[in-house]
Every structure is written in C-alpha cells, then in structure tokens.
Amino acid sequence: LFSVQAGAPWEHDGLKFFGLSLSGIRTSIAMPEFSLAFDVAQGYPFALNLKKFFLTHGHLDHVAGVPYIISQKAMVSQPPGDFYMPSSLVEPLHQIMKIWMEVEKHEYKYQFHPLGADDEIELNQSHYMKAFPTVHRIDSLGYTLFNRRKKLKPELRGLSEPQLKALKDSGAEIQDTFDAPLVSFTGDTQIEFLDSRPWIKKSKILIVEATYVDDKKSVEHAKKWGHTHINEIIPRLNDIESEKIVLIHLSSRYSTQQALQALQAKIPAAHRERVILFPGR
Ligand SMILES: [Zn+2]
C-alpha cells in the first residue's frame, strides 16, 4: 500500500499513468502512450497534446478544462481533439463552446462524441475503449481499455499461406479473437458499477473512486453524494481479480498521510500490495 507521488508517473506492466485526482477539486489521468486522458480537470499542461479525452460526467472538477484544451490546441495549430462523453453532456458543452466563441470572436474546431454504455471506440489495431454504466448524481460513464489479440485458429495451424488466403477469401473466419480488459476507470460512482459489466472486476488495473476512507463519513453519506466508501470496496476485494486497484478521488478532507494510515488500518494484509493511492495534490 503506497501513494504515487504527485507529478510522478505510475506504471504497471507497461501501462503508464500520469495525473491528479482529488474529490471536488480535480480529476484527470492520462495514458500518454495511448495519447488519451480520462477526464480533463481544469485542463493541465500534460493533457494539452493528447488526442482523445474520455469524459466520465459533467461535474466541473472533471471537465472544466474542455474549452481550454480546445483553445490551446487551436493556438498551436494542432488538429482538434476528440472528446467522448455521456450523450446528455454533448449539447450543454456545445452551448458553452458557442458562448465562449462569441466572447472570443473566434471559431473553434472540436469533436464531441456522444457515448452510451457498451459503445466502443477503436484506438489502434489492437486496442479499443469500451464504455460501461456507472451510478452518480448525474449521467455518468466509466471506461475500459481493452487489448484485442487475434490468433490463427489452432485447427488451421498446419495450412500453407495460399491455403489460408483461399479460406479467408471464401469468407471463413481463420482467427480467434481474445479481448482482455487492461484498465477500467470509473470516474465518480457508487459501488454498483462493479457488477454492471462482468469484465470490470477482471481488468488488469482497476482505477476506482474511493472518496471516503475512514469511519467519520458513513457509507450512507457516500451513497447520498453518488460516491464510494472504502468500506464498500473492502468486502469485494476477494471478488476483484485486478492485479492493481488504484484508488482515486480521495476527499480533500484527508491529507495523503491520513488516507494512507486509514487505508493501512482497514485493508486486509493479503490485499495491501495490490492497492495504490493516486495523488490529488
Ligand atoms: Zn461528480
């Protein structure tokens, strides 16, 4: 159990993460190798050159930076970024951009893409993003980064190249497809997201909000505000197959040190090595 240092990247099995997350203040976590970020907070320098932005919901601490990122990209003549978001957020963000364009007397180019649960966005030949439902006070989505591998069907292994090509040309499927969930990112949500899709608990890395980590705030309080309490995650730890469970969106009432102490006291020893606290300040 440890906390990633603010401003430092965190890496597991070749997957790199960089960013900050603190409840009500800021949440933006980038995966630079994929040129993407989950949420954009107020629009930080590390996100300005990324290409794809997956927004979980419309609260300002998660998406206030959208107009800023659009304007910064325009200023250095970068192609406009792609912003993916729950469908109901598209029109309000268009309105915000419209007003800002009037204020600045400048026309911006940008792409807002409406998403619903289970929609998939291709990132490259072997990776795609898939949205899953989360439960918050406003429309919200979580996202899973999947790795897709294709392998020749075992029963076809002895065939020659021309034979395989002939088979393929005849319309036969010659490969098996394997989809592995690498990273699931929740944004703000109640614990119910965990059972909303079967792959979430199997993600290699689960990045999950845990706003409250001690008993001064109750599970009921967390639910009332659409959040998750560590007391709801702990009984599910045996269920969660992830190699790493990254806690984000800590309440600003805790210092990092206080949060680590509270987590150390609560999380059973067998799971402590899997749990990481992501920094927010
Ligand atoms: Zn929120």
Short mmCIF file of C-alpha atoms and ligand atoms in Angstrom, two decimals:
data_model
loop_
_atom_site.label_atom_id
_atom_site.label_comp_id
_atom_site.label_asym_id
_atom_site.label_seq_id
_atom_site.Cartn_x
_atom_site.Cartn_y
_atom_site.Cartn_z
CA LEU A 1 0.00 0.00 0.00
CA PHE A 2 1.55 3.27 -1.05
CA SER A 3 0.75 6.59 -2.64
CA VAL A 4 2.06 7.61 -6.04
CA GLN A 5 3.98 10.86 -5.74
CA ALA A 6 2.23 13.90 -7.18
CA GLY A 7 3.75 14.84 -10.53
CA ALA A 8 5.33 11.41 -10.98
CA PRO A 9 4.07 8.79 -13.43
CA TRP A 10 2.91 5.40 -12.18
CA GLU A 11 3.46 2.30 -14.25
CA HIS A 12 2.30 -1.30 -14.09
CA ASP A 13 3.11 -3.98 -16.64
CA GLY A 14 3.98 -1.44 -19.33
CA LEU A 15 0.88 0.71 -18.77
CA LYS A 16 1.79 4.27 -17.73
CA PHE A 17 -0.42 6.78 -15.93
CA PHE A 18 0.07 10.42 -15.14
CA GLY A 19 -2.28 12.87 -13.47
CA LEU A 20 -4.12 14.06 -10.40
CA SER A 21 -7.41 13.22 -8.71
CA LEU A 22 -8.96 14.81 -5.63
CA SER A 23 -12.69 14.87 -4.91
CA GLY A 24 -14.40 18.11 -5.88
CA ILE A 25 -11.08 19.68 -6.88
CA ARG A 26 -9.58 17.93 -9.92
CA THR A 27 -9.57 14.64 -11.78
CA SER A 28 -7.56 13.97 -14.91
CA ILE A 29 -5.46 10.90 -15.55
CA ALA A 30 -3.55 10.49 -18.79
CA MET A 31 -2.17 7.44 -20.53
CA PRO A 32 0.43 9.22 -22.69
CA GLU A 33 1.33 6.12 -24.76
CA PHE A 34 -2.24 5.97 -25.99
CA SER A 35 -2.46 9.75 -26.33
CA LEU A 36 -5.58 9.79 -24.18
CA ALA A 37 -6.86 11.04 -20.84
CA PHE A 38 -9.71 10.06 -18.58
CA ASP A 39 -11.37 13.38 -17.66
CA VAL A 40 -9.58 16.70 -18.03
CA ALA A 41 -9.95 18.59 -14.71
CA GLN A 42 -9.20 22.27 -15.44
CA GLY A 43 -7.01 21.43 -18.46
CA TYR A 44 -3.46 20.68 -17.34
CA PRO A 45 -0.29 21.03 -19.45
CA PHE A 46 0.19 17.24 -19.52
CA ALA A 47 -3.15 16.87 -21.36
CA LEU A 48 -2.77 19.58 -23.99
CA ASN A 49 -1.04 17.41 -26.59
CA LEU A 50 -3.21 14.34 -26.14
CA LYS A 51 -5.66 13.35 -28.88
CA LYS A 52 -8.56 11.60 -27.16
CA PHE A 53 -10.40 12.57 -23.98
CA PHE A 54 -12.84 10.22 -22.27
CA LEU A 55 -15.13 12.23 -20.01
CA THR A 56 -16.97 10.40 -17.23
CA HIS A 57 -19.55 13.07 -16.33
CA GLY A 58 -20.19 16.80 -16.39
CA HIS A 59 -19.06 17.94 -12.95
CA LEU A 60 -16.65 20.86 -13.19
CA ASP A 61 -13.76 19.19 -11.36
CA HIS A 62 -13.74 16.60 -14.17
CA VAL A 63 -14.50 18.58 -17.35
CA ALA A 64 -13.99 22.33 -16.80
CA GLY A 65 -10.83 22.16 -18.93
CA VAL A 66 -12.59 21.16 -22.16
CA PRO A 67 -12.83 24.71 -23.66
CA TYR A 68 -9.30 25.49 -22.50
CA ILE A 69 -7.83 22.38 -24.14
CA ILE A 70 -9.72 23.18 -27.35
CA SER A 71 -8.35 26.74 -27.39
CA GLN A 72 -4.79 25.67 -26.57
CA LYS A 73 -4.81 23.14 -29.40
CA ALA A 74 -6.09 25.80 -31.80
CA MET A 75 -3.39 28.23 -30.71
CA VAL A 76 -0.58 25.87 -31.70
CA SER A 77 -2.46 24.67 -34.82
CA GLN A 78 -2.90 21.13 -33.57
CA PRO A 79 -5.72 19.06 -35.01
CA PRO A 80 -8.83 19.37 -32.82
CA GLY A 81 -9.06 16.76 -30.09
CA ASP A 82 -11.77 14.12 -29.81
CA PHE A 83 -13.91 14.31 -26.69
CA TYR A 84 -16.07 11.31 -25.78
CA MET A 85 -18.81 11.73 -23.18
CA PRO A 86 -22.25 10.63 -21.97
CA SER A 87 -24.76 11.65 -24.67
CA SER A 88 -26.62 14.15 -22.48
CA LEU A 89 -23.44 16.19 -21.97
CA VAL A 90 -22.85 16.91 -25.67
CA GLU A 91 -25.43 19.67 -26.16
CA PRO A 92 -24.59 21.64 -22.96
CA LEU A 93 -20.89 21.57 -23.87
CA HIS A 94 -21.74 22.79 -27.39
CA GLN A 95 -23.62 25.69 -25.79
CA ILE A 96 -20.65 26.53 -23.58
CA MET A 97 -18.34 26.49 -26.61
CA LYS A 98 -20.79 28.64 -28.57
CA ILE A 99 -20.83 31.31 -25.87
CA TRP A 100 -17.08 31.20 -25.50
CA MET A 101 -16.63 31.58 -29.25
CA GLU A 102 -18.89 34.66 -29.13
CA VAL A 103 -16.83 36.13 -26.29
CA GLU A 104 -13.54 35.46 -28.04
CA LYS A 105 -14.82 36.28 -31.56
CA HIS A 106 -13.05 33.16 -32.71
CA GLU A 107 -14.33 29.98 -34.33
CA TYR A 108 -13.02 26.75 -32.76
CA LYS A 109 -12.94 23.30 -34.29
CA TYR A 110 -13.62 20.39 -31.98
CA GLN A 111 -15.26 16.96 -31.95
CA PHE A 112 -17.75 15.95 -29.26
CA HIS A 113 -18.83 12.31 -29.48
CA PRO A 114 -21.92 11.07 -27.59
CA LEU A 115 -21.48 7.68 -25.95
CA GLY A 116 -23.70 5.20 -24.18
CA ALA A 117 -22.86 2.09 -22.20
CA ASP A 118 -21.15 -0.63 -24.27
CA ASP A 119 -20.14 1.73 -27.08
CA GLU A 120 -16.64 1.00 -28.37
CA ILE A 121 -14.03 3.39 -29.74
CA GLU A 122 -11.13 1.96 -31.69
CA LEU A 123 -7.76 3.36 -30.57
CA ASN A 124 -5.39 1.33 -32.74
CA GLN A 125 -5.30 -2.12 -34.34
CA SER A 126 -5.04 -3.92 -31.02
CA HIS A 127 -6.72 -1.62 -28.51
CA TYR A 128 -10.17 -0.15 -28.04
CA MET A 129 -12.10 1.70 -25.36
CA LYS A 130 -15.49 0.50 -24.16
CA ALA A 131 -17.93 2.47 -22.00
CA PHE A 132 -19.70 0.92 -19.03
CA PRO A 133 -22.53 2.27 -16.82
CA THR A 134 -21.73 3.95 -13.52
CA VAL A 135 -24.10 5.36 -10.89
CA HIS A 136 -23.70 9.04 -10.00
CA ARG A 137 -25.93 12.05 -9.30
CA ILE A 138 -25.83 12.99 -12.99
CA ASP A 139 -25.37 10.93 -16.17
CA SER A 140 -22.04 9.17 -15.99
CA LEU A 141 -19.92 6.51 -17.67
CA GLY A 142 -16.83 4.52 -16.86
CA TYR A 143 -14.35 3.28 -19.46
CA THR A 144 -12.36 0.13 -20.06
CA LEU A 145 -9.29 -0.05 -22.25
CA PHE A 146 -9.27 -3.44 -23.97
CA ASN A 147 -6.48 -5.27 -25.71
CA ARG A 148 -7.66 -7.31 -28.72
CA ARG A 149 -5.40 -10.09 -29.95
CA LYS A 150 -6.06 -12.27 -32.95
CA LYS A 151 -4.54 -15.71 -33.32
CA LEU A 152 -4.77 -18.28 -36.06
CA LYS A 153 -7.32 -20.93 -35.12
CA PRO A 154 -5.40 -23.93 -33.76
CA GLU A 155 -7.04 -26.37 -36.18
CA LEU A 156 -5.66 -24.34 -39.14
CA ARG A 157 -2.06 -24.24 -37.98
CA GLY A 158 -0.73 -26.80 -40.49
CA LEU A 159 -2.07 -24.95 -43.55
CA SER A 160 0.09 -23.02 -46.03
CA GLU A 161 -0.20 -19.30 -46.71
CA PRO A 162 -2.10 -19.78 -50.04
CA GLN A 163 -4.49 -22.26 -48.36
CA LEU A 164 -5.17 -19.79 -45.55
CA LYS A 165 -5.67 -16.97 -48.03
CA ALA A 166 -8.13 -19.09 -50.02
CA LEU A 167 -10.05 -19.88 -46.85
CA LYS A 168 -10.12 -16.23 -45.86
CA ASP A 169 -11.24 -15.18 -49.35
CA SER A 170 -14.08 -17.70 -49.14
CA GLY A 171 -15.34 -15.73 -46.13
CA ALA A 172 -14.27 -18.18 -43.41
CA GLU A 173 -13.02 -16.83 -40.07
CA ILE A 174 -9.46 -18.08 -39.73
CA GLN A 175 -8.56 -16.34 -36.48
CA ASP A 176 -9.76 -16.50 -32.90
CA THR A 177 -10.17 -13.17 -31.11
CA PHE A 178 -9.12 -12.61 -27.50
CA ASP A 179 -10.26 -9.46 -25.72
CA ALA A 180 -8.55 -8.65 -22.43
CA PRO A 181 -9.62 -5.75 -20.18
CA LEU A 182 -6.43 -3.84 -19.30
CA VAL A 183 -7.65 -0.74 -17.47
CA SER A 184 -11.06 0.19 -16.09
CA PHE A 185 -11.59 3.78 -14.95
CA THR A 186 -14.73 4.73 -13.01
CA GLY A 187 -14.88 8.50 -12.62
CA ASP A 188 -17.42 9.27 -9.86
CA THR A 189 -19.73 6.43 -8.98
CA GLN A 190 -21.46 4.38 -6.34
CA ILE A 191 -20.18 0.84 -5.80
CA GLU A 192 -22.90 -0.68 -8.06
CA PHE A 193 -20.72 -0.09 -11.14
CA LEU A 194 -18.63 -3.09 -10.07
CA ASP A 195 -21.35 -5.55 -11.06
CA SER A 196 -22.64 -3.62 -14.07
CA ARG A 197 -20.41 -5.50 -16.52
CA PRO A 198 -18.55 -8.79 -15.98
CA TRP A 199 -15.20 -7.59 -17.29
CA ILE A 200 -14.74 -4.75 -14.79
CA LYS A 201 -13.62 -6.96 -11.89
CA LYS A 202 -11.28 -8.80 -14.28
CA SER A 203 -9.44 -5.69 -15.51
CA LYS A 204 -5.69 -5.93 -15.03
CA ILE A 205 -5.81 -2.47 -13.43
CA LEU A 206 -8.96 -1.13 -11.77
CA ILE A 207 -8.92 2.63 -11.18
CA VAL A 208 -11.81 3.24 -8.82
CA GLU A 209 -13.04 6.20 -6.89
CA ALA A 210 -12.87 5.85 -3.08
CA THR A 211 -13.90 9.26 -1.83
CA TYR A 212 -14.13 8.26 1.85
CA VAL A 213 -11.57 6.07 3.59
CA ASP A 214 -12.42 6.31 7.30
CA ASP A 215 -15.48 5.97 9.52
CA LYS A 216 -16.01 9.68 10.11
CA LYS A 217 -18.13 9.61 6.97
CA SER A 218 -20.62 6.78 6.58
CA VAL A 219 -21.41 4.57 3.62
CA GLU A 220 -24.84 6.26 3.54
CA HIS A 221 -23.19 9.65 3.21
CA ALA A 222 -21.05 8.37 0.32
CA LYS A 223 -24.15 6.97 -1.43
CA LYS A 224 -26.12 10.15 -0.90
CA TRP A 225 -23.50 12.03 -2.93
CA GLY A 226 -23.09 9.31 -5.54
CA HIS A 227 -19.71 8.16 -4.29
CA THR A 228 -17.99 5.02 -2.99
CA HIS A 229 -16.73 4.39 0.55
CA ILE A 230 -13.71 2.17 1.15
CA ASN A 231 -15.94 0.08 3.46
CA GLU A 232 -17.87 -0.98 0.35
CA ILE A 233 -14.73 -1.91 -1.60
CA ILE A 234 -13.09 -3.99 1.14
CA PRO A 235 -15.72 -6.79 1.22
CA ARG A 236 -15.37 -7.03 -2.58
CA LEU A 237 -11.57 -7.38 -2.65
CA ASN A 238 -11.65 -11.19 -2.97
CA ASP A 239 -14.01 -10.73 -5.90
CA ILE A 240 -11.85 -8.22 -7.73
CA GLU A 241 -9.29 -10.08 -9.82
CA SER A 242 -7.28 -6.98 -10.77
CA GLU A 243 -3.52 -7.07 -10.27
CA LYS A 244 -3.67 -3.45 -9.10
CA ILE A 245 -6.50 -1.46 -7.57
CA VAL A 246 -5.82 2.24 -7.88
CA LEU A 247 -7.86 4.46 -5.57
CA ILE A 248 -8.67 7.92 -6.88
CA HIS A 249 -10.92 10.85 -5.99
CA LEU A 250 -9.99 10.94 -2.31
CA SER A 251 -11.91 13.55 -0.31
CA SER A 252 -9.88 16.71 0.26
CA ARG A 253 -10.62 16.33 3.99
CA TYR A 254 -7.72 13.83 4.20
CA SER A 255 -4.05 14.52 3.77
CA THR A 256 -2.25 11.81 1.81
CA GLN A 257 -0.66 10.65 5.07
CA GLN A 258 -4.00 10.42 6.87
CA ALA A 259 -5.52 8.50 3.97
CA LEU A 260 -2.63 6.03 3.88
CA GLN A 261 -2.94 5.43 7.62
CA ALA A 262 -6.68 4.88 7.37
CA LEU A 263 -6.24 2.50 4.43
CA GLN A 264 -3.42 0.64 6.16
CA ALA A 265 -5.71 0.03 9.15
CA LYS A 266 -8.66 -1.10 7.04
CA ILE A 267 -7.31 -3.11 4.13
CA PRO A 268 -6.51 -6.75 4.97
CA ALA A 269 -2.79 -7.55 4.73
CA ALA A 270 -3.32 -10.01 1.87
CA HIS A 271 -4.60 -7.22 -0.39
CA ARG A 272 -2.39 -4.31 0.66
CA GLU A 273 0.19 -4.84 -2.03
CA ARG A 274 -2.45 -4.52 -4.75
CA VAL A 275 -3.86 -1.23 -3.53
CA ILE A 276 -2.38 2.09 -4.61
CA LEU A 277 -3.48 5.60 -3.77
CA PHE A 278 -3.33 8.03 -6.68
CA PRO A 279 -2.29 11.58 -5.74
CA GLY A 280 -4.55 14.59 -5.97
CA ARG A 281 -2.39 17.43 -4.72
ZN ZN B 1 -19.06 14.12 -9.78
#
